[in-house]
Amino acid sequence: MADFPTSARVVIIGGGAVGASSLYHLARAGWTDCVLLEKNELTAGSTWHAAGNVPTFSSSWSIMNMQRYSAQLYRGLGEAVDYPMNYHVTGSVRLGHSKERLQEFKRVVGMGRYQGMDLDILGPDEIRSRYPFVETHDLTGALYDPYDGDIDPAQLTQALAKGARQMGARIERFCPATGVRREGDEWVVETPKGEIRCEIVVNAAGYYAREVAKMFGRDLPMMVMSHQYMLFDTIPELESWSKGVGHKLPLLRDVDSSYYLRQEKYGFNLGPYEGNCRAHWDKADDPMPEDFSFQLFPDDLERLEWHINDAMARVPLLAQANLTKVINGPIPYTPDGNPLIGPMPGVPNAFEACVFTFGICQAGGAGKVLAEWVTEGATEWDMWSCDPRRFTGFEDPDYCVAKGMEVYGHEYAIHFPHHVWPVGRGKKLSAVHETVAAMGAQFGPYNGWERALWYARPGDDTSEAAQRTWEREGPWFGAVREECLAVRDACGILDLPGFSRFRVRGAGTVDWLSAQITGKVPGIGRLGLAYFADEKGRIVTEMSVARIAEEEVLLITAATAQMHDKEWLLSTLPAGLTLVDESAEWSTQILTGPKAREVLAAAGAEADLAKGWLTWQVAQLAGRPIVLMRVSFAGELGWEIHSRVGDTPDVFAAVLAAGRPLGLRPFGMFALNSLRVEKGYRAWKGDLSTDYTVLQGGLERFVDWAKPAFRGKAALEAEKQRGVTKCFVTLTVEAGDCDPPYMSTIWHDGQVVGETTSGYFGHRVGKVVALGMLRAELAVPGTAVEVEIFGERYPAVVCEDAPLWDAKNERIRA
């Protein structure tokens, strides 16, 4: 075809709302030489049958940002591109049946306020003023969101497409991508109309994204759910009311009963998320079809009967309506329900913007984020919640189906801080898993690895139901306190499988690493913390560095960071250096407490136990080779014991046997969280994220300004000269029954002045401790502030710039 583009800067595969938004935002960023390929007509996938709801509500800070941006964009999009759009900003009422649900609402109200949105909590007696047809007798309250609404998905997509075309981007309809191949530094995208050479490819193929990913040799972690919603005919009473007041009802969500109810003209749209849900295209006898454009599944209303009856009891007006149509279409799900936006793992110059469960309300923000990834190499907001690299390859199809169904069936569930979802467990087990389990360990997954969260005592409630609380003193609290005090007074051991570890060697290794981190590379035999910044000086990641030899280092990082950090390292690794991922070969225990040295000696460790803090050594224990690293995330005298997986059971058994007479006790991740906040130690993707610069994060002591160059140095130097606007602080909080969740707002003199990034009860100091970011002028020891926890403000005070526990690190250096 003569006019078919044979080259482009970016090719986007998929013409739904997200693909069109990605094209639009790339063009807005000045990248107009972009082509979108759609196998059928625009919107042919999940977009065409989407209900089109546009909520801003989310308990995730980054996804709330994305949805808020979408709602703002859609308000002016039709006028901006001169395309008619049916966008109804009706507001929404989200019903609560319990105290815990109201607490969730209050938390989201605080987050929304910080993002500039005025959300509101309604008492039971106020709900009918917003929604006069609802029964309220058993409700505890509701959340009112004035920004919520609904939009026509086809019109939205066409408006984005028109805007992209106006700026010079191209769209090729009825043009599927049939293959891709790499030639030199270019991608060649194959289509029936011809080939397109490009720099960058984006997979925006929606529920077909896994098939597209196979072209790149990638097995995408996703599955497809069947989702139904029902359209009901005109109800005269609703029509009369709506015409009388001049607007539609707000969208109603009964989240504890798991459905939404929306006014559709003068009838209703009812959309349940049922527990007895249905996956599709997940078995050999139900394969993914070659094309499912503009198609639906057969109606399957029987499994929705409970939700229909509940909705009719909640809004009796619904019972008067005739059911006119059922929409039953495919919706894609990842194992955690969040989409994939960002670099395609293991594939150069390829990105993903796909697997959107709520693609209409997230499309605007997703396009912005994707365009930033492509054009700038980083995003304005830290988007780890959607980063494809959060999945590391263990997520096989059966796991994806099981987790997708679990997420769908609990779509509106509250995500409590100590609750662990039960499906898809046991994917990766420590070499001593059975031993740890026999001691009462209650587990949670970290990148698929089962780690002990806490150790139940006789009589402790270990049921899943008991985990569903915001309150601090759940059934784990007493056990965690005992674990922390054992670490304080004697010794504790934490089995910690799954650390990500990368060995880098070759001539130039140290010079390369020095240019990537803000601080110094430690000397041979030494350990150090290293911070990696991006070009804007923002915190990308934190790794422990062990200097093995003149030109060899071992980099250790979080289990969940495995794919992310590996790709970050490989992106700058020069020819001649080798990086080996040794994560699967080793296991780790943290042995920490004032008697740790005695325990190692009693276990017969053949090691120099007098070697100082931040050193490492090869040693022997139980006749097995180990590596001892003199470091402790718990803030006590301690070592990390690194052993080959096959040697770990013998090593662990020897330490347990030697330690029991000395008071050794196993401890879990909840106790470690308590111990680390007392020391002000940061957690990755909470306290450490690209939402903050290295200087804002209080990490200047890890910056070597004398180095001639390192990534982010220019930005950090400029920031240092002008002064930081916010600072990392430790707070003690006179909290009530609950610890401050992530992103709780900090107040001073009636103004929001910061946010918490971690919050937990410190058992050694006997106080609730919060880590967070505060306006620089207030980051002065002794400053009185307030921390908002579930709608209530609690007194807090800014602490000295030192750990609350063992401020001079005398115990850790003992």
JSON list of N, CA and C in Angstrom, two decimals, residues 1 11 42 103 108 202 207 265 304 319 368 420 423 450 486 515 649 744 759 770 783 786:
[
{"chain": "A", "resi": 1, "resn": "MET", "atom": "N", "xyz": [0.85, -1.20, 0.00]},
{"chain": "A", "resi": 1, "resn": "MET", "atom": "CA", "xyz": [0.00, 0.00, 0.00]},
{"chain": "A", "resi": 1, "resn": "MET", "atom": "C", "xyz": [0.89, 1.24, 0.00]},
{"chain": "A", "resi": 11, "resn": "VAL", "atom": "N", "xyz": [5.69, 2.36, 17.53]},
{"chain": "A", "resi": 11, "resn": "VAL", "atom": "CA", "xyz": [4.51, 1.64, 17.06]},
{"chain": "A", "resi": 11, "resn": "VAL", "atom": "C", "xyz": [3.76, 1.11, 18.28]},
{"chain": "A", "resi": 42, "resn": "LEU", "atom": "N", "xyz": [-11.15, 0.63, 15.94]},
{"chain": "A", "resi": 42, "resn": "LEU", "atom": "CA", "xyz": [-10.85, 1.13, 17.28]},
{"chain": "A", "resi": 42, "resn": "LEU", "atom": "C", "xyz": [-11.95, 0.71, 18.25]},
{"chain": "A", "resi": 103, "resn": "GLN", "atom": "N", "xyz": [-13.34, 3.25, 58.03]},
{"chain": "A", "resi": 103, "resn": "GLN", "atom": "CA", "xyz": [-11.93, 3.61, 58.21]},
{"chain": "A", "resi": 103, "resn": "GLN", "atom": "C", "xyz": [-11.22, 3.69, 56.86]},
{"chain": "A", "resi": 108, "resn": "VAL", "atom": "N", "xyz": [-8.96, 7.20, 52.46]},
{"chain": "A", "resi": 108, "resn": "VAL", "atom": "CA", "xyz": [-8.97, 7.66, 51.08]},
{"chain": "A", "resi": 108, "resn": "VAL", "atom": "C", "xyz": [-9.35, 9.13, 51.00]},
{"chain": "A", "resi": 202, "resn": "VAL", "atom": "N", "xyz": [5.11, -0.67, 21.65]},
{"chain": "A", "resi": 202, "resn": "VAL", "atom": "CA", "xyz": [4.28, -0.68, 22.86]},
{"chain": "A", "resi": 202, "resn": "VAL", "atom": "C", "xyz": [3.19, -1.72, 22.69]},
{"chain": "A", "resi": 207, "resn": "TYR", "atom": "N", "xyz": [-6.92, -7.52, 26.43]},
{"chain": "A", "resi": 207, "resn": "TYR", "atom": "CA", "xyz": [-7.02, -8.92, 26.80]},
{"chain": "A", "resi": 207, "resn": "TYR", "atom": "C", "xyz": [-6.26, -9.82, 25.82]},
{"chain": "A", "resi": 265, "resn": "LYS", "atom": "N", "xyz": [-29.71, 6.52, 31.43]},
{"chain": "A", "resi": 265, "resn": "LYS", "atom": "CA", "xyz": [-30.88, 7.26, 30.97]},
{"chain": "A", "resi": 265, "resn": "LYS", "atom": "C", "xyz": [-31.86, 7.34, 32.14]},
{"chain": "A", "resi": 304, "resn": "LEU", "atom": "N", "xyz": [-25.28, -14.55, 39.28]},
{"chain": "A", "resi": 304, "resn": "LEU", "atom": "CA", "xyz": [-25.44, -13.19, 39.79]},
{"chain": "A", "resi": 304, "resn": "LEU", "atom": "C", "xyz": [-26.71, -13.02, 40.63]},
{"chain": "A", "resi": 319, "resn": "ALA", "atom": "N", "xyz": [-36.43, -2.98, 41.44]},
{"chain": "A", "resi": 319, "resn": "ALA", "atom": "CA", "xyz": [-37.34, -4.12, 41.26]},
{"chain": "A", "resi": 319, "resn": "ALA", "atom": "C", "xyz": [-38.48, -3.78, 40.30]},
{"chain": "A", "resi": 368, "resn": "LYS", "atom": "N", "xyz": [-0.52, 9.13, 29.91]},
{"chain": "A", "resi": 368, "resn": "LYS", "atom": "CA", "xyz": [0.49, 10.07, 30.43]},
{"chain": "A", "resi": 368, "resn": "LYS", "atom": "C", "xyz": [1.72, 9.33, 30.94]},
{"chain": "A", "resi": 420, "resn": "VAL", "atom": "N", "xyz": [-3.26, -11.49, 54.59]},
{"chain": "A", "resi": 420, "resn": "VAL", "atom": "CA", "xyz": [-2.59, -12.18, 53.49]},
{"chain": "A", "resi": 420, "resn": "VAL", "atom": "C", "xyz": [-3.64, -12.95, 52.69]},
{"chain": "A", "resi": 423, "resn": "VAL", "atom": "N", "xyz": [-4.90, -17.42, 48.12]},
{"chain": "A", "resi": 423, "resn": "VAL", "atom": "CA", "xyz": [-4.79, -18.17, 46.87]},
{"chain": "A", "resi": 423, "resn": "VAL", "atom": "C", "xyz": [-3.39, -18.01, 46.27]},
{"chain": "A", "resi": 450, "resn": "GLU", "atom": "N", "xyz": [7.72, -17.66, 50.45]},
{"chain": "A", "resi": 450, "resn": "GLU", "atom": "CA", "xyz": [6.98, -17.67, 51.71]},
{"chain": "A", "resi": 450, "resn": "GLU", "atom": "C", "xyz": [7.94, -17.32, 52.86]},
{"chain": "A", "resi": 486, "resn": "ALA", "atom": "N", "xyz": [12.95, -10.34, 72.46]},
{"chain": "A", "resi": 486, "resn": "ALA", "atom": "CA", "xyz": [13.99, -11.37, 72.40]},
{"chain": "A", "resi": 486, "resn": "ALA", "atom": "C", "xyz": [15.19, -10.85, 71.61]},
{"chain": "A", "resi": 515, "resn": "ALA", "atom": "N", "xyz": [30.00, 5.14, 39.19]},
{"chain": "A", "resi": 515, "resn": "ALA", "atom": "CA", "xyz": [29.24, 6.11, 38.38]},
{"chain": "A", "resi": 515, "resn": "ALA", "atom": "C", "xyz": [27.74, 5.92, 38.51]},
{"chain": "A", "resi": 649, "resn": "PRO", "atom": "N", "xyz": [19.73, -26.18, 55.57]},
{"chain": "A", "resi": 649, "resn": "PRO", "atom": "CA", "xyz": [19.12, -26.92, 56.69]},
{"chain": "A", "resi": 649, "resn": "PRO", "atom": "C", "xyz": [20.12, -27.26, 57.79]},
{"chain": "A", "resi": 744, "resn": "SER", "atom": "N", "xyz": [-0.40, 8.64, 55.07]},
{"chain": "A", "resi": 744, "resn": "SER", "atom": "CA", "xyz": [-1.26, 9.40, 55.99]},
{"chain": "A", "resi": 744, "resn": "SER", "atom": "C", "xyz": [-0.76, 10.84, 56.01]},
{"chain": "A", "resi": 759, "resn": "GLY", "atom": "N", "xyz": [4.71, 3.43, 59.10]},
{"chain": "A", "resi": 759, "resn": "GLY", "atom": "CA", "xyz": [4.21, 3.64, 60.46]},
{"chain": "A", "resi": 759, "resn": "GLY", "atom": "C", "xyz": [4.00, 2.31, 61.14]},
{"chain": "A", "resi": 770, "resn": "ALA", "atom": "N", "xyz": [6.50, 6.85, 63.18]},
{"chain": "A", "resi": 770, "resn": "ALA", "atom": "CA", "xyz": [6.20, 7.08, 61.76]},
{"chain": "A", "resi": 770, "resn": "ALA", "atom": "C", "xyz": [7.42, 7.67, 61.09]},
{"chain": "A", "resi": 783, "resn": "THR", "atom": "N", "xyz": [9.39, 19.93, 66.85]},
{"chain": "A", "resi": 783, "resn": "THR", "atom": "CA", "xyz": [8.22, 20.54, 66.22]},
{"chain": "A", "resi": 783, "resn": "THR", "atom": "C", "xyz": [7.00, 19.65, 66.43]},
{"chain": "A", "resi": 786, "resn": "GLU", "atom": "N", "xyz": [0.59, 17.01, 63.62]},
{"chain": "A", "resi": 786, "resn": "GLU", "atom": "CA", "xyz": [-0.47, 16.02, 63.80]},
{"chain": "A", "resi": 786, "resn": "GLU", "atom": "C", "xyz": [-0.44, 15.05, 62.63]}
]
